mmCIF file of C-alpha atoms in Angstrom:
data_model
loop_
_atom_site.group_PDB
_atom_site.id
_atom_site.type_symbol
_atom_site.label_atom_id
_atom_site.label_comp_id
_atom_site.label_asym_id
_atom_site.label_seq_id
_atom_site.Cartn_x
_atom_site.Cartn_y
_atom_site.Cartn_z
ATOM 1 C CA UNK A 1 124.990 114.318 26.682
ATOM 2 C CA UNK A 2 125.753 111.620 24.155
ATOM 3 C CA UNK A 3 129.197 113.243 23.623
ATOM 4 C CA UNK A 4 130.002 112.765 27.033
ATOM 5 C CA UNK A 5 129.631 108.916 26.813
ATOM 6 C CA UNK A 6 132.587 108.120 24.929
ATOM 7 C CA UNK A 7 134.850 110.258 27.157
ATOM 8 C CA UNK A 8 133.672 108.856 30.223
ATOM 9 C CA UNK A 9 133.930 105.203 28.810
ATOM 10 C CA UNK A 10 137.630 105.947 27.759
ATOM 11 C CA UNK A 11 138.393 107.099 31.460
ATOM 12 C CA UNK A 12 136.853 103.919 32.997
ATOM 13 C CA UNK A 13 138.748 101.737 30.535
ATOM 14 C CA UNK A 14 142.190 103.074 31.771
ATOM 15 C CA UNK A 15 143.733 100.362 33.816
ATOM 16 C CA UNK A 16 144.478 101.577 37.449
ATOM 17 C CA UNK A 17 148.025 101.254 39.044
ATOM 18 C CA UNK A 18 148.592 99.288 42.059
ATOM 19 C CA UNK A 19 149.297 102.566 44.093
ATOM 20 C CA UNK A 20 145.615 103.803 43.182
ATOM 21 C CA UNK A 21 143.870 100.606 42.994
ATOM 22 C CA UNK A 22 140.125 100.637 43.736
ATOM 23 C CA UNK A 23 140.558 97.801 46.404
ATOM 24 C CA UNK A 24 143.640 99.315 47.949
ATOM 25 C CA UNK A 25 143.651 96.628 50.849
ATOM 26 C CA UNK A 26 143.764 93.893 48.385
ATOM 27 C CA UNK A 27 146.618 95.498 46.449
ATOM 28 C CA UNK A 28 148.594 96.028 49.545
ATOM 29 C CA UNK A 29 148.230 92.395 50.654
ATOM 30 C CA UNK A 30 149.194 91.183 47.426
ATOM 31 C CA UNK A 31 152.312 93.379 47.242
ATOM 32 C CA UNK A 32 153.263 92.177 50.724
ATOM 33 C CA UNK A 33 152.984 88.529 49.543
ATOM 34 C CA UNK A 34 155.138 89.349 46.530
ATOM 35 C CA UNK A 35 157.624 91.437 48.409
ATOM 36 C CA UNK A 36 158.304 88.740 51.134
ATOM 37 C CA UNK A 37 157.990 85.349 48.750
ATOM 38 C CA UNK A 38 161.176 83.484 48.811
ATOM 39 C CA UNK A 39 162.459 85.005 52.100
ATOM 40 C CA UNK A 40 164.750 82.622 53.986
ATOM 41 C CA UNK A 41 163.009 80.939 57.275
ATOM 42 C CA UNK A 42 159.552 82.188 56.028
ATOM 43 C CA UNK A 43 157.433 79.030 55.971
ATOM 44 C CA UNK A 44 154.074 80.789 55.056
ATOM 45 C CA UNK A 45 152.674 84.361 54.610
ATOM 46 C CA UNK A 46 149.045 85.043 55.672
ATOM 47 C CA UNK A 47 147.598 88.490 54.582
ATOM 48 C CA UNK A 48 144.225 90.078 55.729
ATOM 49 C CA UNK A 49 142.882 92.954 53.503
ATOM 50 C CA UNK A 50 140.676 95.711 54.581
ATOM 51 C CA UNK A 51 139.072 97.773 51.628
ATOM 52 C CA UNK A 52 137.478 100.454 53.604
ATOM 53 C CA UNK A 53 136.424 102.754 50.936
ATOM 54 C CA UNK A 54 137.194 103.062 47.155
ATOM 55 C CA UNK A 55 140.950 103.911 46.751
ATOM 56 C CA UNK A 56 141.455 103.483 50.592
ATOM 57 C CA UNK A 57 142.264 100.593 52.839
ATOM 58 C CA UNK A 58 144.675 98.718 54.776
ATOM 59 C CA UNK A 59 146.295 95.210 55.083
ATOM 60 C CA UNK A 60 147.897 93.026 57.743
ATOM 61 C CA UNK A 61 150.773 90.763 56.525
ATOM 62 C CA UNK A 62 152.050 87.917 58.766
ATOM 63 C CA UNK A 63 155.453 85.899 58.530
ATOM 64 C CA UNK A 64 155.184 82.595 59.887
ATOM 65 C CA UNK A 65 158.766 81.642 60.489
ATOM 66 C CA UNK A 66 159.893 77.881 60.064
ATOM 67 C CA UNK A 67 160.077 75.788 63.152
ATOM 68 C CA UNK A 68 163.514 75.858 64.607
ATOM 69 C CA UNK A 69 164.464 79.340 63.377
ATOM 70 C CA UNK A 70 167.025 80.632 65.640
ATOM 71 C CA UNK A 71 166.345 83.780 68.002
ATOM 72 C CA UNK A 72 169.093 85.585 65.971
ATOM 73 C CA UNK A 73 167.315 84.972 62.818
ATOM 74 C CA UNK A 74 163.960 86.054 64.118
ATOM 75 C CA UNK A 75 165.685 89.362 65.331
ATOM 76 C CA UNK A 76 166.887 89.742 61.717
ATOM 77 C CA UNK A 77 163.397 89.445 60.229
ATOM 78 C CA UNK A 78 162.011 91.610 62.767
ATOM 79 C CA UNK A 79 164.129 94.291 61.984
ATOM 80 C CA UNK A 80 163.527 93.750 58.130
ATOM 81 C CA UNK A 81 159.783 94.107 58.991
ATOM 82 C CA UNK A 82 160.302 96.991 60.981
ATOM 83 C CA UNK A 83 161.900 98.803 58.069
ATOM 84 C CA UNK A 84 159.121 97.623 55.787
ATOM 85 C CA UNK A 85 156.318 98.868 57.828
ATOM 86 C CA UNK A 86 158.120 102.169 58.450
ATOM 87 C CA UNK A 87 158.031 102.711 54.441
ATOM 88 C CA UNK A 88 154.412 101.281 53.961
ATOM 89 C CA UNK A 89 152.102 103.159 56.418
ATOM 90 C CA UNK A 90 149.067 101.234 55.656
ATOM 91 C CA UNK A 91 150.667 97.735 56.485
ATOM 92 C CA UNK A 92 150.457 96.043 59.784
ATOM 93 C CA UNK A 93 153.315 93.652 59.983
ATOM 94 C CA UNK A 94 153.298 90.713 62.218
ATOM 95 C CA UNK A 95 155.606 87.575 62.776
ATOM 96 C CA UNK A 96 154.688 84.040 64.107
ATOM 97 C CA UNK A 97 157.701 82.224 65.735
ATOM 98 C CA UNK A 98 157.641 79.310 68.127
ATOM 99 C CA UNK A 99 153.811 79.727 68.708
ATOM 100 C CA UNK A 100 154.033 83.293 69.649
ATOM 101 C CA UNK A 101 152.740 86.135 67.199
ATOM 102 C CA UNK A 102 153.560 89.599 67.738
ATOM 103 C CA UNK A 103 153.133 92.730 65.852
ATOM 104 C CA UNK A 104 156.106 94.719 64.563
ATOM 105 C CA UNK A 105 155.916 98.427 64.536
ATOM 106 C CA UNK A 106 158.063 101.083 62.959
ATOM 107 C CA UNK A 107 158.926 102.518 66.237
ATOM 108 C CA UNK A 108 162.383 101.042 67.356
ATOM 109 C CA UNK A 109 161.953 101.169 70.827
ATOM 110 C CA UNK A 110 158.532 99.528 70.916
ATOM 111 C CA UNK A 111 159.765 96.718 68.458
ATOM 112 C CA UNK A 112 162.764 96.156 70.577
ATOM 113 C CA UNK A 113 160.595 95.591 73.633
ATOM 114 C CA UNK A 114 158.099 93.318 72.060
ATOM 115 C CA UNK A 115 160.943 91.064 70.558
ATOM 116 C CA UNK A 116 162.561 90.795 73.974
ATOM 117 C CA UNK A 117 159.173 89.762 75.487
ATOM 118 C CA UNK A 118 158.850 87.193 72.609
ATOM 119 C CA UNK A 119 162.495 85.738 73.619
ATOM 120 C CA UNK A 120 161.460 85.302 77.196
ATOM 121 C CA UNK A 121 157.815 83.910 76.491
ATOM 122 C CA UNK A 122 159.355 81.317 74.165
ATOM 123 C CA UNK A 123 161.847 80.383 76.810
ATOM 124 C CA UNK A 124 159.152 79.710 79.409
ATOM 125 C CA UNK A 125 158.111 76.296 79.947
ATOM 126 C CA UNK A 126 154.634 77.671 81.250
ATOM 127 C CA UNK A 127 153.768 79.326 77.949
ATOM 128 C CA UNK A 128 152.044 77.289 75.208
ATOM 129 C CA UNK A 129 151.384 80.016 72.766
ATOM 130 C CA UNK A 130 150.714 83.869 72.530
ATOM 131 C CA UNK A 131 149.546 86.862 70.700
ATOM 132 C CA UNK A 132 150.917 90.341 71.221
ATOM 133 C CA UNK A 133 148.984 92.858 69.091
ATOM 134 C CA UNK A 134 149.386 96.546 68.689
ATOM 135 C CA UNK A 135 146.293 98.441 70.151
ATOM 136 C CA UNK A 136 147.492 102.007 69.889
ATOM 137 C CA UNK A 137 144.761 104.566 69.435
ATOM 138 C CA UNK A 138 145.370 108.189 68.255
ATOM 139 C CA UNK A 139 148.273 109.420 70.211
ATOM 140 C CA UNK A 140 148.019 106.758 73.062
ATOM 141 C CA UNK A 141 150.423 103.675 72.128
ATOM 142 C CA UNK A 142 149.497 100.373 73.722
ATOM 143 C CA UNK A 143 149.427 96.581 73.302
ATOM 144 C CA UNK A 144 146.866 93.757 73.782
ATOM 145 C CA UNK A 145 148.545 90.677 74.796
ATOM 146 C CA UNK A 146 146.832 86.917 75.089
ATOM 147 C CA UNK A 147 148.961 84.144 76.441
ATOM 148 C CA UNK A 148 148.001 80.582 76.789
ATOM 149 C CA UNK A 149 149.820 78.868 79.874
ATOM 150 C CA UNK A 150 150.057 74.933 80.188
ATOM 151 C CA UNK A 151 147.768 75.056 83.554
ATOM 152 C CA UNK A 152 146.383 77.295 86.329
ATOM 153 C CA UNK A 153 149.412 77.667 88.194
ATOM 154 C CA UNK A 154 151.520 78.627 85.170
ATOM 155 C CA UNK A 155 148.960 81.013 84.017
ATOM 156 C CA UNK A 156 149.264 82.801 87.373
ATOM 157 C CA UNK A 157 153.036 82.656 87.337
ATOM 158 C CA UNK A 158 153.191 84.123 83.643
ATOM 159 C CA UNK A 159 150.507 86.835 84.379
ATOM 160 C CA UNK A 160 152.558 88.052 87.541
ATOM 161 C CA UNK A 161 155.838 87.943 85.706
ATOM 162 C CA UNK A 162 154.434 90.167 82.858
ATOM 163 C CA UNK A 163 152.845 92.869 85.000
ATOM 164 C CA UNK A 164 155.570 93.300 87.661
ATOM 165 C CA UNK A 165 159.315 94.491 87.181
ATOM 166 C CA UNK A 166 161.896 91.849 88.355
ATOM 167 C CA UNK A 167 160.039 88.955 87.128
ATOM 168 C CA UNK A 168 160.998 86.546 84.167
ATOM 169 C CA UNK A 169 159.291 88.695 81.660
ATOM 170 C CA UNK A 170 159.970 92.331 81.302
ATOM 171 C CA UNK A 171 156.831 94.509 81.151
ATOM 172 C CA UNK A 172 156.196 96.445 77.900
ATOM 173 C CA UNK A 173 156.345 100.132 78.454
ATOM 174 C CA UNK A 174 152.873 100.481 76.758
ATOM 175 C CA UNK A 175 150.662 97.602 77.781
ATOM 176 C CA UNK A 176 147.173 98.318 77.464
ATOM 177 C CA UNK A 177 145.631 95.068 78.353
ATOM 178 C CA UNK A 178 146.809 91.547 79.153
ATOM 179 C CA UNK A 179 144.956 88.019 79.488
ATOM 180 C CA UNK A 180 146.625 84.913 80.522
ATOM 181 C CA UNK A 181 144.677 81.627 80.324
ATOM 182 C CA UNK A 182 145.239 77.944 81.180
ATOM 183 C CA UNK A 183 145.128 75.850 78.067
ATOM 184 C CA UNK A 184 141.733 74.782 76.936
ATOM 185 C CA UNK A 185 140.371 71.678 78.461
ATOM 186 C CA UNK A 186 142.892 71.604 81.295
ATOM 187 C CA UNK A 187 141.528 71.489 84.728
ATOM 188 C CA UNK A 188 141.581 73.181 86.856
ATOM 189 C CA UNK A 189 141.344 76.154 84.428
ATOM 190 C CA UNK A 190 142.163 79.970 85.104
ATOM 191 C CA UNK A 191 141.712 83.070 83.225
ATOM 192 C CA UNK A 192 143.285 86.177 84.695
ATOM 193 C CA UNK A 193 143.047 89.574 82.943
ATOM 194 C CA UNK A 194 143.840 93.120 83.420
ATOM 195 C CA UNK A 195 141.363 96.012 82.379
ATOM 196 C CA UNK A 196 141.494 97.587 79.053
ATOM 197 C CA UNK A 197 143.463 100.261 80.541
ATOM 198 C CA UNK A 198 145.950 98.058 82.336
ATOM 199 C CA UNK A 199 144.195 97.953 85.854
ATOM 200 C CA UNK A 200 145.364 95.012 87.617
ATOM 201 C CA UNK A 201 142.956 92.493 89.291
ATOM 202 C CA UNK A 202 144.718 92.811 92.543
ATOM 203 C CA UNK A 203 141.645 91.925 94.742
ATOM 204 C CA UNK A 204 140.483 89.262 92.623
ATOM 205 C CA UNK A 205 143.720 87.586 92.697
ATOM 206 C CA UNK A 206 143.898 87.827 96.600
ATOM 207 C CA UNK A 207 140.459 86.185 96.701
ATOM 208 C CA UNK A 208 141.251 83.412 94.308
ATOM 209 C CA UNK A 209 144.451 82.593 95.977
ATOM 210 C CA UNK A 210 142.722 82.649 99.362
ATOM 211 C CA UNK A 211 140.090 80.156 98.109
ATOM 212 C CA UNK A 212 142.287 77.812 96.042
ATOM 213 C CA UNK A 213 144.576 77.362 99.301
ATOM 214 C CA UNK A 214 141.463 75.827 101.044
ATOM 215 C CA UNK A 215 138.954 74.630 98.495
ATOM 216 C CA UNK A 216 139.235 72.543 95.301
ATOM 217 C CA UNK A 217 138.611 74.807 92.504
ATOM 218 C CA UNK A 218 137.545 73.670 89.105
ATOM 219 C CA UNK A 219 137.877 77.025 87.161
ATOM 220 C CA UNK A 220 138.232 80.780 87.818
ATOM 221 C CA UNK A 221 137.987 83.859 85.881
ATOM 222 C CA UNK A 222 139.747 87.167 87.303
ATOM 223 C CA UNK A 223 139.079 90.521 86.273
ATOM 224 C CA UNK A 224 139.710 94.004 88.045
ATOM 225 C CA UNK A 225 136.021 94.482 88.352
ATOM 226 C CA UNK A 226 134.587 90.770 88.567
ATOM 227 C CA UNK A 227 135.634 87.303 90.011
ATOM 228 C CA UNK A 228 134.260 84.042 89.186
ATOM 229 C CA UNK A 229 135.243 81.005 90.773
ATOM 230 C CA UNK A 230 133.647 77.299 90.281
ATOM 231 C CA UNK A 231 134.380 75.017 92.980
ATOM 232 C CA UNK A 232 134.451 71.135 92.812
ATOM 233 C CA UNK A 233 130.904 69.544 93.358
ATOM 234 C CA UNK A 234 130.644 68.601 96.975
ATOM 235 C CA UNK A 235 133.105 71.455 98.175
ATOM 236 C CA UNK A 236 131.730 73.926 100.646
ATOM 237 C CA UNK A 237 130.547 76.606 98.339
ATOM 238 C CA UNK A 238 129.180 78.951 101.045
ATOM 239 C CA UNK A 239 132.468 78.871 102.931
ATOM 240 C CA UNK A 240 134.362 79.626 99.650
ATOM 241 C CA UNK A 241 132.241 82.407 99.076
ATOM 242 C CA UNK A 242 132.662 84.069 102.349
ATOM 243 C CA UNK A 243 136.316 83.648 101.904
ATOM 244 C CA UNK A 244 136.298 85.236 98.639
ATOM 245 C CA UNK A 245 134.276 88.224 99.496
ATOM 246 C CA UNK A 246 136.381 88.815 102.686
ATOM 247 C CA UNK A 247 139.447 88.921 100.514
ATOM 248 C CA UNK A 248 138.044 91.239 97.916
ATOM 249 C CA UNK A 249 135.719 93.544 99.722
ATOM 250 C CA UNK A 250 135.333 96.246 97.201
ATOM 251 C CA UNK A 251 134.140 93.793 94.689
ATOM 252 C CA UNK A 252 130.805 93.129 96.316
ATOM 253 C CA UNK A 253 128.111 91.429 94.277
ATOM 254 C CA UNK A 254 130.568 91.065 91.428
ATOM 255 C CA UNK A 255 132.154 88.021 93.326
ATOM 256 C CA UNK A 256 130.361 84.853 92.291
ATOM 257 C CA UNK A 257 131.243 81.508 93.536
ATOM 258 C CA UNK A 258 129.415 78.519 91.971
ATOM 259 C CA UNK A 259 129.449 74.887 92.435
ATOM 260 C CA UNK A 260 130.446 72.483 89.471
ATOM 261 C CA UNK A 261 127.330 70.772 88.327
ATOM 262 C CA UNK A 262 129.246 68.237 86.200
ATOM 263 C CA UNK A 263 130.769 66.492 89.127
#
């Protein structure tokens, strides 16, 4: 056994190359930062490393573009990043520009669609910021989008645009889930979301719109299988509840109408 010790020690002493580093996620993140350092219009680079197992891992690299970068230059960086992630299978590439962050994938069609959505979102005065992330699983491509709007009216307008053809925002072919919320602290507040499979909260929207047309609403959360509405203190909570349940009969007990305790 004593003869084996020097041999083992010599193996352990051999430097590991970047391609087979023990902490592969760390190495990939470092490579991303090095490869994109000094790129025109890139103000900052963020990386996240995931060292899952020895010699195995992934990394996410995000390019934060300088404020005021033109849409044409954003498109150039997207094309370059798409080529990069196509050549580096364990890297997830993301871009942040004008407050909206989105994932760039190797597939041309999907990347072109998300770039077009970035263009329309950043041109929409209702939109404060957003995040469009790839949520593909196995052979089922998809996206997970989270958008912040200036107020409840804007949130509903953006949501409807993003899930229907003919609106301001062209729907992504592979949308998995979408959440649009009013900006934090703004009243009335609204959060409206699809299911994880893209199911629309059709009845919840109908009930919310029926209530808000007749009662002062402080906040609301809309989902395909649940609806929560908070009406202003002193408002007709019972009447609002009856109106909501009549507009969303299949939700049943999943409809909750409360009164604002803060006044």
